[in-house]
Amino acid sequence: MTLFYSHDPGRTRAMASGIRPLNRTLFSRVPATRIEVDLDAIAANTRILKQACTPQTSLMAVVKANAYGHGAVHVARTALSHGAKWLGVARMAEAVQLKNAGIDAPVLVFGDTLPDRAVAATGHGIRISLTGPNAARAVNAAAGAARTFVTAHIKIDTGMGRLGLCPGLNMDQTLADMRSMMQMDHLKVEGIYTHFANADAVDKTHAKQQLALFTELLDRLDAENRLPKIIHAANSAATLTLPQSHFTLVRPGIALYGLCPGPGVDGSTLTPAMSIISKIAQIKPVPKGFAVSYGSTHVTDRPTVIATVPVGYADGYPRRLSDTAHMLVKGHRAKVTGRVCMDFTMIDVGHIPNVSPKDEVVVMGTQGNSTISADELADLSNTINYEITAGMTGRLPVCYRQKP
C-alpha cells in the first residue's frame, strides 16, 4: 500500500510570491493529524455503482465540496479510471480546479453561474445549469456578445423546493419556458435533470411522485420532439434503489465515498474511503476529581490517564462530540473527555495498557477490530455523514493510499 500526499498549497504560494519556502525535507513527513483517503475504496465503490446501472447509463461522479472532503482531483481521476464518464460540482470554481488539473471529462456545474463565467468556460468541457428563463436570457446575451455558445442542462424542481422550473405548479408554463430557452441562439441545451428530496428514505412515496412528474414532463417534451439527449435524476440512493430513475445518466455522490445515503438504502457493499488519523501529543496521569478542558465540565470520577490529541473543531471535528464520542488507541475505544477545543481534544486512556506519546489515534476509521464510523460521529452530532466528511477543513492535509 502506497501512501502519498496531494499537494502543499502553502509551498506553491510561497514559490509564486518569491518567498523562499521552508525546508521541504523537514516538513514533508507524515503530519501528526491527517485525513487518509483510500483510492482503492473509491475505485471499488465506483465499480459497484456502475454495476447497478445498465450499460447504456453513464455515471457522473459528484465531486463537489472538494469531493465531500476527500480531495476532488484525486477522486475524480480515480472515478474516471473505473467507470465514471462525467463529473458534477456545485460551483464554477470547482469545475475550473478540475480543468486546471488536466481532467478532460465533461463537468456539470449544478449551481447558478454568472453569465461571464459561463461564457469563459466555453470550450473547456464545462456545462452550466439553467434554472429559469431569466438566467437563460442573461447567459444567452453574454454568449452572443462573445460570439460563442454555452452548453447547458435545464434544472427541474419536481419537489425539492430549491432551484429549477416547477412543472408541479404549472406544467404548461414550464413547457413554454423550456421552449423559449431551447430556441435561444447562443444556448445549446444538452440535458435536463431533477433532484430527489428523499430517495434515501424507507418510504419512497415522495421520490416516486417526483419521478412521475419528471417523466410526465419528459413525455410532453418528447411529443414535441424537444427532448434533450441527456436525462438524469438519480442521486446515490436512487442509483441503488430506483432503477427506473436512471435514464441516461446517474449522479452518485455520498455512495462514491463508501457512505450509506440513508435508512432506505443498503450500503453494506460500499467501502468507506476516509479515515482521520492522529498521534497522542501528551499523556497525563491524573487523580480523581481532576477537571478537564474548558468550563471544567468534566471532572474525573477515578484516577486515570488523559491523552491529548491534536485535532479540534478548527479541523472540522465537531464540538458537539464533547464528552460523547470515542477515538481508537491500540484497538480500544477511548472516550472524548471534556469539551473539544479548537486545536486539541482530550481522551481517557486509563483503561488501555502501555499507552505512550506518539501512539497512533484513529479519530475516524478502523484500528484492529474496532471502527469509528462517520455515521457514528454524525449520530452523536445530530447531523448526517455528509457533514462529517465535507466539514473537514483545509487545515488537515490529505494523504492517499493506493495499492501499486
Short mmCIF file of N, CA and C in Angstrom, two decimals, residues 174-345:
data_model
loop_
_atom_site.label_atom_id
_atom_site.label_comp_id
_atom_site.label_asym_id
_atom_site.label_seq_id
_atom_site.Cartn_x
_atom_site.Cartn_y
_atom_site.Cartn_z
N THR A 174 -44.03 25.68 -17.57
CA THR A 174 -42.71 25.06 -17.62
C THR A 174 -42.34 24.70 -19.05
N LEU A 175 -43.28 24.12 -19.78
CA LEU A 175 -43.02 23.77 -21.17
C LEU A 175 -42.76 25.02 -22.01
N ALA A 176 -43.52 26.07 -21.78
CA ALA A 176 -43.31 27.32 -22.52
C ALA A 176 -41.93 27.90 -22.22
N ASP A 177 -41.53 27.86 -20.96
CA ASP A 177 -40.20 28.36 -20.59
C ASP A 177 -39.10 27.53 -21.25
N MET A 178 -39.30 26.24 -21.29
CA MET A 178 -38.29 25.38 -21.91
C MET A 178 -38.20 25.62 -23.41
N ARG A 179 -39.34 25.79 -24.06
CA ARG A 179 -39.30 26.10 -25.49
C ARG A 179 -38.51 27.37 -25.73
N SER A 180 -38.77 28.38 -24.92
CA SER A 180 -38.07 29.65 -25.05
C SER A 180 -36.56 29.48 -24.88
N MET A 181 -36.16 28.73 -23.88
CA MET A 181 -34.74 28.53 -23.60
C MET A 181 -34.07 27.73 -24.71
N MET A 182 -34.76 26.74 -25.22
CA MET A 182 -34.19 25.90 -26.27
C MET A 182 -34.04 26.64 -27.60
N GLN A 183 -34.80 27.71 -27.77
CA GLN A 183 -34.75 28.46 -29.03
C GLN A 183 -33.76 29.62 -29.00
N MET A 184 -33.10 29.82 -27.89
CA MET A 184 -32.13 30.92 -27.80
C MET A 184 -30.91 30.61 -28.66
N ASP A 185 -30.46 31.61 -29.39
CA ASP A 185 -29.46 31.41 -30.43
C ASP A 185 -28.10 30.95 -29.92
N HIS A 186 -27.76 31.31 -28.70
CA HIS A 186 -26.40 31.03 -28.22
C HIS A 186 -26.37 30.06 -27.05
N LEU A 187 -27.46 29.30 -26.92
CA LEU A 187 -27.51 28.23 -25.92
C LEU A 187 -27.68 26.89 -26.60
N LYS A 188 -26.93 25.92 -26.13
CA LYS A 188 -27.12 24.54 -26.57
C LYS A 188 -27.62 23.75 -25.36
N VAL A 189 -28.92 23.42 -25.37
CA VAL A 189 -29.50 22.67 -24.25
C VAL A 189 -29.22 21.19 -24.48
N GLU A 190 -28.26 20.69 -23.76
CA GLU A 190 -27.79 19.32 -23.92
C GLU A 190 -28.53 18.34 -23.02
N GLY A 191 -28.98 18.83 -21.84
CA GLY A 191 -29.56 17.92 -20.87
C GLY A 191 -30.68 18.54 -20.06
N ILE A 192 -31.38 17.67 -19.35
CA ILE A 192 -32.44 18.07 -18.43
C ILE A 192 -32.34 17.16 -17.21
N TYR A 193 -32.55 17.74 -16.02
CA TYR A 193 -32.42 16.89 -14.83
C TYR A 193 -33.24 17.42 -13.66
N THR A 194 -33.45 16.51 -12.70
CA THR A 194 -34.11 16.86 -11.45
C THR A 194 -33.34 16.23 -10.30
N HIS A 195 -33.76 16.53 -9.08
CA HIS A 195 -33.06 16.02 -7.90
C HIS A 195 -34.08 15.57 -6.86
N PHE A 196 -33.87 14.36 -6.33
CA PHE A 196 -34.80 13.80 -5.34
C PHE A 196 -34.54 14.40 -3.96
N ALA A 197 -35.64 14.66 -3.25
CA ALA A 197 -35.53 15.22 -1.91
C ALA A 197 -35.29 14.15 -0.85
N ASN A 198 -35.84 12.95 -1.04
CA ASN A 198 -35.70 11.92 -0.01
C ASN A 198 -35.74 10.51 -0.59
N ALA A 199 -34.97 10.29 -1.63
CA ALA A 199 -34.87 8.94 -2.19
C ALA A 199 -34.18 7.99 -1.22
N ASP A 200 -33.52 8.54 -0.20
CA ASP A 200 -32.84 7.72 0.79
C ASP A 200 -33.77 7.20 1.88
N ALA A 201 -35.03 7.63 1.86
CA ALA A 201 -35.98 7.22 2.90
C ALA A 201 -36.49 5.81 2.64
N VAL A 202 -36.98 5.18 3.69
CA VAL A 202 -37.60 3.86 3.54
C VAL A 202 -38.87 3.99 2.70
N ASP A 203 -39.65 4.99 2.97
CA ASP A 203 -40.88 5.26 2.22
C ASP A 203 -40.52 6.07 0.97
N LYS A 204 -40.67 5.47 -0.19
CA LYS A 204 -40.28 6.11 -1.44
C LYS A 204 -41.43 6.89 -2.10
N THR A 205 -42.50 7.12 -1.38
CA THR A 205 -43.68 7.75 -1.98
C THR A 205 -43.34 9.08 -2.64
N HIS A 206 -42.67 9.96 -1.92
CA HIS A 206 -42.37 11.28 -2.47
C HIS A 206 -41.42 11.17 -3.65
N ALA A 207 -40.43 10.31 -3.55
CA ALA A 207 -39.49 10.14 -4.65
C ALA A 207 -40.21 9.64 -5.90
N LYS A 208 -41.14 8.72 -5.72
CA LYS A 208 -41.88 8.20 -6.87
C LYS A 208 -42.82 9.26 -7.45
N GLN A 209 -43.35 10.12 -6.61
CA GLN A 209 -44.17 11.23 -7.12
C GLN A 209 -43.31 12.20 -7.93
N GLN A 210 -42.13 12.49 -7.43
CA GLN A 210 -41.21 13.34 -8.18
C GLN A 210 -40.87 12.71 -9.53
N LEU A 211 -40.59 11.42 -9.50
CA LEU A 211 -40.23 10.72 -10.73
C LEU A 211 -41.39 10.73 -11.72
N ALA A 212 -42.61 10.54 -11.24
CA ALA A 212 -43.78 10.56 -12.13
C ALA A 212 -43.96 11.92 -12.78
N LEU A 213 -43.76 12.99 -12.01
CA LEU A 213 -43.89 14.34 -12.55
C LEU A 213 -42.80 14.61 -13.59
N PHE A 214 -41.59 14.20 -13.28
CA PHE A 214 -40.47 14.38 -14.21
C PHE A 214 -40.72 13.60 -15.50
N THR A 215 -41.21 12.37 -15.37
CA THR A 215 -41.50 11.54 -16.54
C THR A 215 -42.60 12.15 -17.39
N GLU A 216 -43.61 12.72 -16.75
CA GLU A 216 -44.67 13.41 -17.49
C GLU A 216 -44.10 14.56 -18.32
N LEU A 217 -43.21 15.33 -17.72
CA LEU A 217 -42.58 16.42 -18.45
C LEU A 217 -41.75 15.90 -19.62
N LEU A 218 -41.01 14.82 -19.39
CA LEU A 218 -40.21 14.24 -20.47
C LEU A 218 -41.10 13.77 -21.62
N ASP A 219 -42.23 13.15 -21.28
CA ASP A 219 -43.14 12.68 -22.32
C ASP A 219 -43.69 13.85 -23.14
N ARG A 220 -44.01 14.94 -22.47
CA ARG A 220 -44.52 16.11 -23.19
C ARG A 220 -43.44 16.69 -24.11
N LEU A 221 -42.22 16.74 -23.64
CA LEU A 221 -41.13 17.24 -24.48
C LEU A 221 -40.87 16.30 -25.65
N ASP A 222 -40.94 15.01 -25.39
CA ASP A 222 -40.71 14.03 -26.45
C ASP A 222 -41.78 14.16 -27.53
N ALA A 223 -43.02 14.41 -27.13
CA ALA A 223 -44.11 14.58 -28.09
C ALA A 223 -43.89 15.78 -28.99
N GLU A 224 -43.14 16.77 -28.49
CA GLU A 224 -42.83 17.96 -29.28
C GLU A 224 -41.47 17.85 -29.98
N ASN A 225 -40.86 16.67 -29.84
CA ASN A 225 -39.53 16.45 -30.43
C ASN A 225 -38.50 17.44 -29.85
N ARG A 226 -38.61 17.71 -28.55
CA ARG A 226 -37.70 18.65 -27.88
C ARG A 226 -36.93 17.99 -26.73
N LEU A 227 -36.94 16.70 -26.66
CA LEU A 227 -36.31 16.01 -25.54
C LEU A 227 -34.79 16.09 -25.64
N PRO A 228 -34.11 16.68 -24.66
CA PRO A 228 -32.64 16.71 -24.69
C PRO A 228 -32.06 15.30 -24.66
N LYS A 229 -30.84 15.17 -25.15
CA LYS A 229 -30.27 13.82 -25.28
C LYS A 229 -29.78 13.26 -23.95
N ILE A 230 -29.51 14.11 -22.97
CA ILE A 230 -29.02 13.64 -21.67
C ILE A 230 -30.08 13.93 -20.61
N ILE A 231 -30.52 12.88 -19.92
CA ILE A 231 -31.58 12.97 -18.91
C ILE A 231 -31.07 12.33 -17.63
N HIS A 232 -31.19 13.04 -16.52
CA HIS A 232 -30.69 12.45 -15.27
C HIS A 232 -31.49 12.91 -14.06
N ALA A 233 -31.56 12.01 -13.08
CA ALA A 233 -32.33 12.28 -11.86
C ALA A 233 -31.73 11.60 -10.64
N ALA A 234 -31.06 10.47 -10.82
CA ALA A 234 -30.70 9.60 -9.70
C ALA A 234 -29.47 10.08 -8.95
N ASN A 235 -29.65 10.31 -7.65
CA ASN A 235 -28.52 10.52 -6.74
C ASN A 235 -28.04 9.16 -6.25
N SER A 236 -27.24 9.12 -5.18
CA SER A 236 -26.73 7.83 -4.70
C SER A 236 -27.86 6.88 -4.34
N ALA A 237 -28.82 7.36 -3.56
CA ALA A 237 -29.91 6.49 -3.10
C ALA A 237 -30.71 5.95 -4.27
N ALA A 238 -31.05 6.82 -5.21
CA ALA A 238 -31.84 6.38 -6.36
C ALA A 238 -31.03 5.47 -7.28
N THR A 239 -29.74 5.70 -7.38
CA THR A 239 -28.89 4.81 -8.18
C THR A 239 -28.97 3.39 -7.64
N LEU A 240 -29.03 3.25 -6.32
CA LEU A 240 -29.02 1.93 -5.70
C LEU A 240 -30.40 1.32 -5.50
N THR A 241 -31.47 2.15 -5.52
CA THR A 241 -32.80 1.62 -5.16
C THR A 241 -33.90 1.92 -6.16
N LEU A 242 -33.70 2.84 -7.09
CA LEU A 242 -34.76 3.22 -8.04
C LEU A 242 -34.23 3.13 -9.48
N PRO A 243 -34.10 1.92 -10.00
CA PRO A 243 -33.54 1.79 -11.35
C PRO A 243 -34.36 2.50 -12.42
N GLN A 244 -35.66 2.70 -12.17
CA GLN A 244 -36.49 3.39 -13.15
C GLN A 244 -36.12 4.87 -13.26
N SER A 245 -35.28 5.36 -12.37
CA SER A 245 -34.87 6.77 -12.41
C SER A 245 -33.50 6.97 -13.06
N HIS A 246 -32.91 5.91 -13.60
CA HIS A 246 -31.54 6.02 -14.09
C HIS A 246 -31.42 6.80 -15.40
N PHE A 247 -32.37 6.67 -16.29
CA PHE A 247 -32.36 7.38 -17.58
C PHE A 247 -31.00 7.21 -18.27
N THR A 248 -30.40 8.30 -18.75
CA THR A 248 -29.13 8.17 -19.49
C THR A 248 -27.91 8.41 -18.62
N LEU A 249 -28.13 8.88 -17.38
CA LEU A 249 -27.01 9.27 -16.53
C LEU A 249 -27.44 9.21 -15.07
N VAL A 250 -26.57 8.71 -14.19
CA VAL A 250 -26.82 8.76 -12.75
C VAL A 250 -25.75 9.63 -12.10
N ARG A 251 -26.08 10.20 -10.91
CA ARG A 251 -25.19 11.16 -10.26
C ARG A 251 -24.91 10.77 -8.80
N PRO A 252 -24.24 9.67 -8.54
CA PRO A 252 -23.95 9.33 -7.14
C PRO A 252 -22.90 10.25 -6.53
N GLY A 253 -23.12 10.57 -5.27
CA GLY A 253 -22.16 11.38 -4.53
C GLY A 253 -21.70 10.63 -3.30
N ILE A 254 -22.50 10.64 -2.23
CA ILE A 254 -22.07 10.08 -0.95
C ILE A 254 -21.67 8.62 -1.05
N ALA A 255 -22.36 7.83 -1.89
CA ALA A 255 -22.03 6.41 -2.01
C ALA A 255 -20.67 6.20 -2.65
N LEU A 256 -20.24 7.13 -3.47
CA LEU A 256 -18.92 7.06 -4.08
C LEU A 256 -17.83 6.98 -3.01
N TYR A 257 -18.11 7.59 -1.87
CA TYR A 257 -17.13 7.65 -0.79
C TYR A 257 -17.33 6.54 0.24
N GLY A 258 -18.23 5.61 -0.09
CA GLY A 258 -18.44 4.43 0.75
C GLY A 258 -19.38 4.62 1.90
N LEU A 259 -20.15 5.72 1.88
CA LEU A 259 -21.07 6.00 2.97
C LEU A 259 -22.50 5.78 2.51
N CYS A 260 -23.32 5.26 3.41
CA CYS A 260 -24.71 4.96 3.07
C CYS A 260 -25.53 6.24 3.01
N PRO A 261 -26.34 6.42 1.96
CA PRO A 261 -27.13 7.65 1.83
C PRO A 261 -28.21 7.82 2.89
N GLY A 262 -28.74 6.72 3.42
CA GLY A 262 -29.82 6.87 4.38
C GLY A 262 -30.43 5.54 4.76
N PRO A 263 -31.46 5.55 5.60
CA PRO A 263 -32.03 4.31 6.14
C PRO A 263 -32.73 3.45 5.11
N GLY A 264 -33.12 4.04 3.99
CA GLY A 264 -33.81 3.27 2.97
C GLY A 264 -32.91 2.65 1.93
N VAL A 265 -31.61 2.60 2.23
CA VAL A 265 -30.62 2.11 1.26
C VAL A 265 -29.71 1.10 1.95
N ASP A 266 -29.41 0.01 1.26
CA ASP A 266 -28.44 -0.97 1.76
C ASP A 266 -27.06 -0.56 1.25
N GLY A 267 -26.24 -0.05 2.15
CA GLY A 267 -24.89 0.37 1.77
C GLY A 267 -23.82 -0.61 2.18
N SER A 268 -24.21 -1.86 2.45
CA SER A 268 -23.26 -2.83 3.01
C SER A 268 -22.15 -3.22 2.05
N THR A 269 -22.36 -3.04 0.75
CA THR A 269 -21.31 -3.41 -0.21
C THR A 269 -20.31 -2.28 -0.44
N LEU A 270 -20.57 -1.11 0.12
CA LEU A 270 -19.70 0.04 -0.08
C LEU A 270 -18.58 0.05 0.95
N THR A 271 -17.45 0.64 0.57
CA THR A 271 -16.28 0.70 1.45
C THR A 271 -15.95 2.15 1.78
N PRO A 272 -16.06 2.56 3.05
CA PRO A 272 -15.70 3.94 3.40
C PRO A 272 -14.26 4.24 3.01
N ALA A 273 -14.06 5.40 2.41
CA ALA A 273 -12.73 5.75 1.89
C ALA A 273 -11.92 6.63 2.84
N MET A 274 -12.58 7.36 3.73
CA MET A 274 -11.87 8.33 4.57
C MET A 274 -11.60 7.80 5.97
N SER A 275 -10.38 8.02 6.41
CA SER A 275 -10.01 7.85 7.81
C SER A 275 -9.38 9.15 8.29
N ILE A 276 -9.47 9.40 9.59
CA ILE A 276 -8.79 10.55 10.19
C ILE A 276 -7.85 9.99 11.25
N ILE A 277 -6.57 10.24 11.06
CA ILE A 277 -5.53 9.63 11.88
C ILE A 277 -4.76 10.72 12.62
N SER A 278 -4.42 10.45 13.87
CA SER A 278 -3.62 11.40 14.64
C SER A 278 -2.63 10.64 15.51
N LYS A 279 -1.92 11.38 16.35
CA LYS A 279 -0.99 10.79 17.31
C LYS A 279 -1.15 11.50 18.65
N ILE A 280 -0.94 10.76 19.72
CA ILE A 280 -1.03 11.36 21.04
C ILE A 280 0.08 12.39 21.21
N ALA A 281 -0.29 13.58 21.63
CA ALA A 281 0.69 14.64 21.86
C ALA A 281 1.26 14.57 23.27
N GLN A 282 0.44 14.18 24.24
CA GLN A 282 0.88 14.10 25.63
C GLN A 282 -0.04 13.18 26.40
N ILE A 283 0.52 12.45 27.37
CA ILE A 283 -0.30 11.68 28.30
C ILE A 283 -0.07 12.23 29.71
N LYS A 284 -1.12 12.14 30.53
CA LYS A 284 -1.07 12.80 31.83
C LYS A 284 -1.84 11.96 32.85
N PRO A 285 -1.16 11.24 33.73
CA PRO A 285 -1.86 10.57 34.83
C PRO A 285 -2.50 11.61 35.75
N VAL A 286 -3.77 11.43 36.06
CA VAL A 286 -4.48 12.42 36.88
C VAL A 286 -5.24 11.71 38.00
N PRO A 287 -5.48 12.41 39.10
CA PRO A 287 -6.22 11.80 40.21
C PRO A 287 -7.73 11.94 40.03
N LYS A 288 -8.46 11.33 40.90
CA LYS A 288 -9.90 11.55 40.97
C LYS A 288 -10.16 13.02 41.30
N GLY A 289 -11.19 13.58 40.67
CA GLY A 289 -11.53 14.97 40.92
C GLY A 289 -10.77 15.97 40.07
N PHE A 290 -10.11 15.49 39.02
CA PHE A 290 -9.33 16.37 38.14
C PHE A 290 -10.22 16.93 37.03
N ALA A 291 -10.22 18.25 36.84
CA ALA A 291 -11.06 18.89 35.82
C ALA A 291 -10.34 18.92 34.48
N VAL A 292 -11.09 18.63 33.42
CA VAL A 292 -10.51 18.54 32.07
C VAL A 292 -11.23 19.48 31.11
N SER A 293 -10.48 20.29 30.40
CA SER A 293 -10.89 21.15 29.30
C SER A 293 -11.71 22.36 29.76
N TYR A 294 -12.10 23.16 28.76
CA TYR A 294 -12.80 24.42 29.02
C TYR A 294 -14.08 24.20 29.83
N GLY A 295 -14.32 25.15 30.70
CA GLY A 295 -15.53 25.11 31.50
C GLY A 295 -15.48 24.14 32.66
N SER A 296 -14.40 23.33 32.71
CA SER A 296 -14.26 22.31 33.76
C SER A 296 -15.52 21.46 33.87
N THR A 297 -16.13 21.18 32.72
CA THR A 297 -17.39 20.43 32.72
C THR A 297 -17.19 18.95 33.00
N HIS A 298 -15.96 18.46 32.76
CA HIS A 298 -15.68 17.05 33.05
C HIS A 298 -14.72 16.98 34.23
N VAL A 299 -15.12 16.26 35.25
CA VAL A 299 -14.27 16.03 36.42
C VAL A 299 -14.13 14.52 36.58
N THR A 300 -12.90 14.03 36.62
CA THR A 300 -12.68 12.58 36.66
C THR A 300 -13.29 11.98 37.92
N ASP A 301 -13.88 10.79 37.75
CA ASP A 301 -14.50 10.11 38.89
C ASP A 301 -13.59 9.03 39.48
N ARG A 302 -12.36 8.95 38.97
CA ARG A 302 -11.39 7.97 39.45
C ARG A 302 -10.01 8.41 38.97
N PRO A 303 -8.95 7.88 39.51
CA PRO A 303 -7.63 8.13 38.93
C PRO A 303 -7.58 7.52 37.53
N THR A 304 -7.02 8.24 36.60
CA THR A 304 -6.98 7.75 35.22
C THR A 304 -5.84 8.42 34.46
N VAL A 305 -5.79 8.19 33.16
CA VAL A 305 -4.77 8.80 32.31
C VAL A 305 -5.48 9.55 31.18
N ILE A 306 -5.14 10.81 31.02
CA ILE A 306 -5.72 11.64 29.97
C ILE A 306 -4.69 11.80 28.86
N ALA A 307 -5.11 11.56 27.63
CA ALA A 307 -4.24 11.77 26.46
C ALA A 307 -4.78 12.94 25.65
N THR A 308 -3.87 13.79 25.22
CA THR A 308 -4.25 14.95 24.40
C THR A 308 -3.95 14.64 22.94
N VAL A 309 -4.95 14.85 22.09
CA VAL A 309 -4.85 14.53 20.66
C VAL A 309 -4.95 15.83 19.87
N PRO A 310 -4.02 16.09 18.94
CA PRO A 310 -4.03 17.36 18.20
C PRO A 310 -5.04 17.41 17.06
N VAL A 311 -6.31 17.39 17.42
CA VAL A 311 -7.39 17.60 16.46
C VAL A 311 -8.51 18.30 17.22
N GLY A 312 -9.13 19.29 16.56
CA GLY A 312 -10.18 20.05 17.23
C GLY A 312 -11.21 20.56 16.26
N TYR A 313 -12.09 21.42 16.75
CA TYR A 313 -13.18 21.87 15.89
C TYR A 313 -12.71 22.75 14.75
N ALA A 314 -11.53 23.36 14.84
CA ALA A 314 -10.99 24.11 13.70
C ALA A 314 -10.58 23.19 12.56
N ASP A 315 -10.40 21.91 12.86
CA ASP A 315 -10.09 20.92 11.83
C ASP A 315 -11.35 20.30 11.24
N GLY A 316 -12.50 20.59 11.86
CA GLY A 316 -13.75 20.01 11.41
C GLY A 316 -14.29 18.92 12.33
N TYR A 317 -13.58 18.66 13.43
CA TYR A 317 -14.07 17.68 14.40
C TYR A 317 -15.12 18.38 15.26
N PRO A 318 -16.37 17.96 15.19
CA PRO A 318 -17.46 18.75 15.79
C PRO A 318 -17.33 18.93 17.30
N ARG A 319 -17.55 20.13 17.77
CA ARG A 319 -17.54 20.41 19.20
C ARG A 319 -18.68 19.67 19.91
N ARG A 320 -19.71 19.33 19.15
CA ARG A 320 -20.83 18.60 19.73
C ARG A 320 -20.44 17.20 20.20
N LEU A 321 -19.24 16.75 19.82
CA LEU A 321 -18.77 15.43 20.25
C LEU A 321 -18.15 15.46 21.64
N SER A 322 -18.11 16.63 22.26
CA SER A 322 -17.57 16.76 23.61
C SER A 322 -18.24 15.77 24.57
N ASP A 323 -17.40 15.00 25.27
CA ASP A 323 -17.87 14.06 26.30
C ASP A 323 -18.81 12.98 25.77
N THR A 324 -18.85 12.77 24.46
CA THR A 324 -19.75 11.75 23.92
C THR A 324 -19.05 10.76 22.98
N ALA A 325 -18.18 11.24 22.11
CA ALA A 325 -17.58 10.39 21.09
C ALA A 325 -16.41 9.57 21.66
N HIS A 326 -15.91 8.67 20.83
CA HIS A 326 -14.72 7.89 21.17
C HIS A 326 -13.70 8.01 20.05
N MET A 327 -12.46 7.75 20.38
CA MET A 327 -11.39 7.55 19.41
C MET A 327 -10.77 6.18 19.70
N LEU A 328 -9.93 5.70 18.79
CA LEU A 328 -9.33 4.39 18.96
C LEU A 328 -7.84 4.52 19.27
N VAL A 329 -7.40 3.81 20.30
CA VAL A 329 -5.99 3.73 20.67
C VAL A 329 -5.67 2.27 20.95
N LYS A 330 -4.69 1.72 20.22
CA LYS A 330 -4.32 0.31 20.37
C LYS A 330 -5.53 -0.62 20.21
N GLY A 331 -6.45 -0.23 19.35
CA GLY A 331 -7.63 -1.04 19.07
C GLY A 331 -8.74 -0.91 20.09
N HIS A 332 -8.55 -0.08 21.13
CA HIS A 332 -9.56 0.12 22.17
C HIS A 332 -10.25 1.47 21.97
N ARG A 333 -11.49 1.54 22.38
CA ARG A 333 -12.24 2.80 22.34
C ARG A 333 -11.88 3.66 23.55
N ALA A 334 -11.52 4.91 23.28
CA ALA A 334 -11.17 5.86 24.34
C ALA A 334 -12.13 7.04 24.24
N LYS A 335 -12.84 7.34 25.33
CA LYS A 335 -13.88 8.35 25.27
C LYS A 335 -13.32 9.76 25.29
N VAL A 336 -13.92 10.62 24.45
CA VAL A 336 -13.60 12.04 24.49
C VAL A 336 -13.98 12.58 25.86
N THR A 337 -13.04 13.30 26.47
CA THR A 337 -13.20 13.75 27.85
C THR A 337 -13.19 15.27 27.91
N GLY A 338 -14.28 15.85 28.34
CA GLY A 338 -14.38 17.30 28.37
C GLY A 338 -14.71 17.86 27.00
N ARG A 339 -14.64 19.17 26.92
CA ARG A 339 -15.02 19.84 25.68
C ARG A 339 -13.94 19.71 24.60
N VAL A 340 -14.40 19.50 23.37
CA VAL A 340 -13.50 19.56 22.22
C VAL A 340 -13.01 21.00 22.09
N CYS A 341 -11.69 21.18 21.99
CA CYS A 341 -11.10 22.51 21.86
C CYS A 341 -10.91 22.86 20.39
N MET A 342 -10.46 24.06 20.12
CA MET A 342 -10.23 24.46 18.74
C MET A 342 -9.17 23.59 18.06
N ASP A 343 -8.11 23.26 18.79
CA ASP A 343 -6.97 22.57 18.19
C ASP A 343 -6.68 21.21 18.81
N PHE A 344 -7.29 20.90 19.94
CA PHE A 344 -6.98 19.67 20.66
C PHE A 344 -8.26 19.05 21.21
N THR A 345 -8.18 17.73 21.44
CA THR A 345 -9.24 17.00 22.12
C THR A 345 -8.58 16.04 23.10
#
